[in-house]
PDB file of C-alpha atoms in Angstrom:
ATOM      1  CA  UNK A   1      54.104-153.956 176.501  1.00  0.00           C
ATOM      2  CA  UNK A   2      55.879-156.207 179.163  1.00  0.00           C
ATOM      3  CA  UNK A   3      54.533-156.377 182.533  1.00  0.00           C
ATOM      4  CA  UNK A   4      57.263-154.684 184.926  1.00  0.00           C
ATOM      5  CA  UNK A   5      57.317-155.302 188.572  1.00  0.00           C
ATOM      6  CA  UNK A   6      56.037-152.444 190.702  1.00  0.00           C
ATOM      7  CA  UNK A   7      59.051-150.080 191.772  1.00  0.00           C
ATOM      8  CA  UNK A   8      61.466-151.833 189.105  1.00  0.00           C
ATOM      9  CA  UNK A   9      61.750-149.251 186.265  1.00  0.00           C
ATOM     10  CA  UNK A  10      63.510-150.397 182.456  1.00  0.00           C
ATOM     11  CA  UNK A  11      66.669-148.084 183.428  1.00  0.00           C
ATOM     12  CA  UNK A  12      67.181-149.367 186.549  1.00  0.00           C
ATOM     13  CA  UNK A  13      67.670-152.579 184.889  1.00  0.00           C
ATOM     14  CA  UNK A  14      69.824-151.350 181.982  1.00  0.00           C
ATOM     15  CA  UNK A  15      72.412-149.505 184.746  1.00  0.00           C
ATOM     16  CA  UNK A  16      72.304-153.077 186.604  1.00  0.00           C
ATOM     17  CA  UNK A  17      73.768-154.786 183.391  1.00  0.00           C
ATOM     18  CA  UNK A  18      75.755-152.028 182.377  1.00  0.00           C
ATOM     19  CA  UNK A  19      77.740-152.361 185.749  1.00  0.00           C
ATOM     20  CA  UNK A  20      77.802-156.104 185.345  1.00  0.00           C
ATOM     21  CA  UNK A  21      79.408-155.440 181.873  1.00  0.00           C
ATOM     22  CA  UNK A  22      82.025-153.266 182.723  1.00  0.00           C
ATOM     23  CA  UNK A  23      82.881-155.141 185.973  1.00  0.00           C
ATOM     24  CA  UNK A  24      83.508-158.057 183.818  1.00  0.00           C
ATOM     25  CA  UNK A  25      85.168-156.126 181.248  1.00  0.00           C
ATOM     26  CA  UNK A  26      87.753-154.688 183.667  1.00  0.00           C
ATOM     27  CA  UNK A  27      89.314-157.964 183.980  1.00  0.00           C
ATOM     28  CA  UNK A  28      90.014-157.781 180.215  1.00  0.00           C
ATOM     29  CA  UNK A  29      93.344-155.643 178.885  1.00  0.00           C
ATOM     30  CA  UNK A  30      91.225-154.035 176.260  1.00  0.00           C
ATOM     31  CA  UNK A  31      88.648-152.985 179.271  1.00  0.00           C
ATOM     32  CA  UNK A  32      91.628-151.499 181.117  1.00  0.00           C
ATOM     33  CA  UNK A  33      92.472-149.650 178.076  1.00  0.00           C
ATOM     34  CA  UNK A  34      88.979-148.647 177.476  1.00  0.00           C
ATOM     35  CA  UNK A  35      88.361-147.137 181.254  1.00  0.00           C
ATOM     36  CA  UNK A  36      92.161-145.547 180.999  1.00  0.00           C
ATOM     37  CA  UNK A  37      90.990-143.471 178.686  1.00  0.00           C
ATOM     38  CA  UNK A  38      87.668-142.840 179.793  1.00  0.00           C
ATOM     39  CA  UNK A  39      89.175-141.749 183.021  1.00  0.00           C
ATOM     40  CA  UNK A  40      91.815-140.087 181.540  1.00  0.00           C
ATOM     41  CA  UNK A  41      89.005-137.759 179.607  1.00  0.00           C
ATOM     42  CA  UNK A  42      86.924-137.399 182.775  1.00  0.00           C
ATOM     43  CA  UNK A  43      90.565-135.835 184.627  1.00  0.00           C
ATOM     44  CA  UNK A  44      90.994-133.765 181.122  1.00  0.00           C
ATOM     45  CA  UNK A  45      87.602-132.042 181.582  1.00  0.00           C
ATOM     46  CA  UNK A  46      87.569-131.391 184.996  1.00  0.00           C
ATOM     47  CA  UNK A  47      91.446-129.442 184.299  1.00  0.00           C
ATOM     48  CA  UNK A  48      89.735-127.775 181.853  1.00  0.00           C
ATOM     49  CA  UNK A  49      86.768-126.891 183.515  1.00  0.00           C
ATOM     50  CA  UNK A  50      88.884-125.562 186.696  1.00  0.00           C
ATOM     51  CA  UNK A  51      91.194-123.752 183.706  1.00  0.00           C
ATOM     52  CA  UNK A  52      88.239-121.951 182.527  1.00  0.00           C
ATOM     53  CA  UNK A  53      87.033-121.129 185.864  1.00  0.00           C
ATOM     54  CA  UNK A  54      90.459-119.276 186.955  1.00  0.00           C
ATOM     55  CA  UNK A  55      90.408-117.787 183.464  1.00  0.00           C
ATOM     56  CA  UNK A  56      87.218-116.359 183.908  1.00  0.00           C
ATOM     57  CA  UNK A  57      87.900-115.128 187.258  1.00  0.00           C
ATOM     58  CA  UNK A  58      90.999-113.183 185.933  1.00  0.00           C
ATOM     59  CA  UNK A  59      88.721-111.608 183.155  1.00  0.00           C
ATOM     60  CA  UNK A  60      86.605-110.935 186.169  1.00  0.00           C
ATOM     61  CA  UNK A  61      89.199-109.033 187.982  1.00  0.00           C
ATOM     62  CA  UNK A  62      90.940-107.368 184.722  1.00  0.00           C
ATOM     63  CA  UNK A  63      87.613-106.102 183.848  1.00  0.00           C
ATOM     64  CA  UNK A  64      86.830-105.275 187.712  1.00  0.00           C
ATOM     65  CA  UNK A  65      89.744-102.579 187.831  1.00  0.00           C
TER      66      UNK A  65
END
């Protein structure tokens, strides 16, 4: 077991470098590509989320009357 500084925890550590690695990957074309898409999906679920919401609230109101 490694000795880890007081108020430092593993994770914290593991989102530093993750950050580091996509800051440095964003200055590649393939790491443009890469957050594209991820972005891309994160704007796709949110439409879909707000789709489902509305579509529930119609059900809502069909089954209201």
């Amino acid at each position: 077991m490694d000795v880890i500084p007081e108020g430092f925890s593993p994770s914290a550590g593991f989102v530093i470098l993750t950050v580091e690695g996509l800051l440095l990957g964003v200055f590649t074309p393939i790491g443009i590509k890469i957050i594209d898409i991820v972005l891309n999906i994160i704007k796709n679920v949110i439409m879909a989320k707000d789709l489902l919401f509305s579509f529930n609230r119609i059900l809502l109101v069909i089954r209201a009357r």
